[in-house]
XYZ file of C-alpha atoms in Angstrom:
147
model
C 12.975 14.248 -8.575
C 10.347 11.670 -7.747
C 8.267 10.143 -11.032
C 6.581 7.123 -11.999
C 7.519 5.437 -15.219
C 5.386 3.091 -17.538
C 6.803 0.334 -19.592
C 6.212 -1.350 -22.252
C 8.510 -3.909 -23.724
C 12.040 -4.766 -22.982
C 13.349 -1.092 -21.284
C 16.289 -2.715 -19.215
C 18.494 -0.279 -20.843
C 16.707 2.808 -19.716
C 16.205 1.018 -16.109
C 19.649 0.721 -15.850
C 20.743 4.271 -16.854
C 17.811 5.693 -14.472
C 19.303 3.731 -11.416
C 22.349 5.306 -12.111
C 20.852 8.343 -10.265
C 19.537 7.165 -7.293
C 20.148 10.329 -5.825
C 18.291 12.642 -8.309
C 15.554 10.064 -9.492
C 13.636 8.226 -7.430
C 11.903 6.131 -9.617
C 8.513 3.571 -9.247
C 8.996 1.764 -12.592
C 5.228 -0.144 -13.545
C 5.471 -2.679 -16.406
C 2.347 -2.255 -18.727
C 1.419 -5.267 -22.129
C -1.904 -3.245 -23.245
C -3.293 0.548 -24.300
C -6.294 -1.012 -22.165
C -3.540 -1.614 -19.117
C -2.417 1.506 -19.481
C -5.839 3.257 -19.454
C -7.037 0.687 -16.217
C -4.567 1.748 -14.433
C -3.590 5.613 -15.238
C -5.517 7.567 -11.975
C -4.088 5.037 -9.943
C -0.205 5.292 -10.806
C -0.438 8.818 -12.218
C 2.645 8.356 -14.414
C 5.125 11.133 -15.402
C 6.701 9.109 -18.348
C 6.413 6.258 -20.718
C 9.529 4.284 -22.083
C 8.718 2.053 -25.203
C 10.660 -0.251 -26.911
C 10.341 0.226 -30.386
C 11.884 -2.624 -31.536
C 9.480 -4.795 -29.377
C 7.351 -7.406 -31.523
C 3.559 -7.877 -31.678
C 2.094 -5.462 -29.362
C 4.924 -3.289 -30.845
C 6.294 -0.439 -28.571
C 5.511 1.799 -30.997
C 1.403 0.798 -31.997
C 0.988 1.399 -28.057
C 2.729 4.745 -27.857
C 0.044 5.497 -31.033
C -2.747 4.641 -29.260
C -1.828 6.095 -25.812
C -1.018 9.291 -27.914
C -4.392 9.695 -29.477
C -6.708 9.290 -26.424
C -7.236 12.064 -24.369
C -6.394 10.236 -21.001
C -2.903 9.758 -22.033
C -2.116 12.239 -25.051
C -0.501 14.673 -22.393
C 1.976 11.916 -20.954
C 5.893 12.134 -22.497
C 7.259 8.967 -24.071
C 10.575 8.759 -24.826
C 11.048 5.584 -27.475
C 14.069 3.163 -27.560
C 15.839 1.263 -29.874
C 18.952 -0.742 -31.110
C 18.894 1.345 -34.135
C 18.961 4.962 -34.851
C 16.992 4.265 -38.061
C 13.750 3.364 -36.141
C 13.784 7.453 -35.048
C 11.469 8.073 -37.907
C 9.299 5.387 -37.019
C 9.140 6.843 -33.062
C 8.134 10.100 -34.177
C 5.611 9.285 -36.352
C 3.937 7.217 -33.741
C 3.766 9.975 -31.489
C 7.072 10.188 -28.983
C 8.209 12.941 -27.629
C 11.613 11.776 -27.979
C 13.742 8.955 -29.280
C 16.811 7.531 -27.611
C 19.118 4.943 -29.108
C 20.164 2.443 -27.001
C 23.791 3.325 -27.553
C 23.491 7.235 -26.162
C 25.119 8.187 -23.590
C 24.066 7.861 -19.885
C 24.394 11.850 -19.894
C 22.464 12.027 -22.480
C 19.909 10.092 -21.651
C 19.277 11.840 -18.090
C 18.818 15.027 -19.549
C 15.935 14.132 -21.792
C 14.276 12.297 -19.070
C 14.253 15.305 -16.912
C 13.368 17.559 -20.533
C 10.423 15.557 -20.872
C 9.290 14.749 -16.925
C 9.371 18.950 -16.556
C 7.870 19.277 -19.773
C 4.922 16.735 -19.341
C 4.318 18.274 -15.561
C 3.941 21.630 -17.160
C 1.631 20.268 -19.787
C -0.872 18.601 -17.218
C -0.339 22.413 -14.958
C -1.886 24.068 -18.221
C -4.474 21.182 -19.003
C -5.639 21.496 -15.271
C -5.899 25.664 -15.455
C -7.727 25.863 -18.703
C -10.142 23.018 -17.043
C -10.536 25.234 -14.107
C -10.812 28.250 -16.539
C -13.274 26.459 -18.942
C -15.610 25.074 -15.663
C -15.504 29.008 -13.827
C -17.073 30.728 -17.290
C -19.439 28.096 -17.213
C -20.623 28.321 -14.128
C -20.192 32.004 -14.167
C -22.539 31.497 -17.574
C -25.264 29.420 -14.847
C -25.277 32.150 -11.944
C -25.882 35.002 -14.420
C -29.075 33.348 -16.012
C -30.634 31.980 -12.805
């Protein structure tokens, strides 16, 4: 499995686990600081999943996960949040992540939800892309019947 992974804040944790599997994941990792990074540089890396820390300070992991979540660019792409503490979960899903990992879970663990959510977010921009398709054939469908 070949992805590209955004992050923001301190995701040495998750680096780690990932390289564990060199074999299954092959990885391009892209640090990002800014929603506006993010958004400058999305057609060009294409990413399959963002990490955030969540218990980053100011900009928190968690504002930028908000913000990538509610623009249309990004809304589609998985994030998985981080943190020292299981208590920040709450917190991760209210922001918008698909999933929450605690720093402390298991390397097993943590592979399989990367996977979940890489899958899951390919099969999301599959459908986005066919109801585009969909959506641009009835119009133009709409245009050759009234010329």
């Amino acid at each position: 499995m070949h992805f590209c992974v955004l992050t923001a804040g301190d995701c040495a944790a998750a680096l780690a686990l990932l390289a564990r599997y060199p074999n299954e994941f092959r990885t391009i990792v892209q640090p990002i600081g800014s929603a506006e990074e993010a958004f400058a540089r999305f057609d060009e890396l294409t990413p399959d999943l963002l990490l955030v820390d969540a218990d980053a300070e100011p900009p928190s992991g968690l504002t930028l996960c908000r913000i990538l979540k509610e623009h249309p660019t990004t809304m589609l792409l998985p994030v998985i949040a981080m943190s020292r503490s299981p208590k920040r979960r709450i917190e991760a899903f209210a922001a918008g992540a698909d999933d929450f990992v605690a720093r402390t879970s298991s390397p097993e663990v943590f592979r399989a939800r990367v996977e979940s959510l890489v899958r899951a977010g390919a099969g999301r921009r599959k459908q986005a892309a066919a109801h585009l398709a969909a959506e641009f054939e009835r119009g133009e469908h709409v245009r050759r019947t009234f010329r």
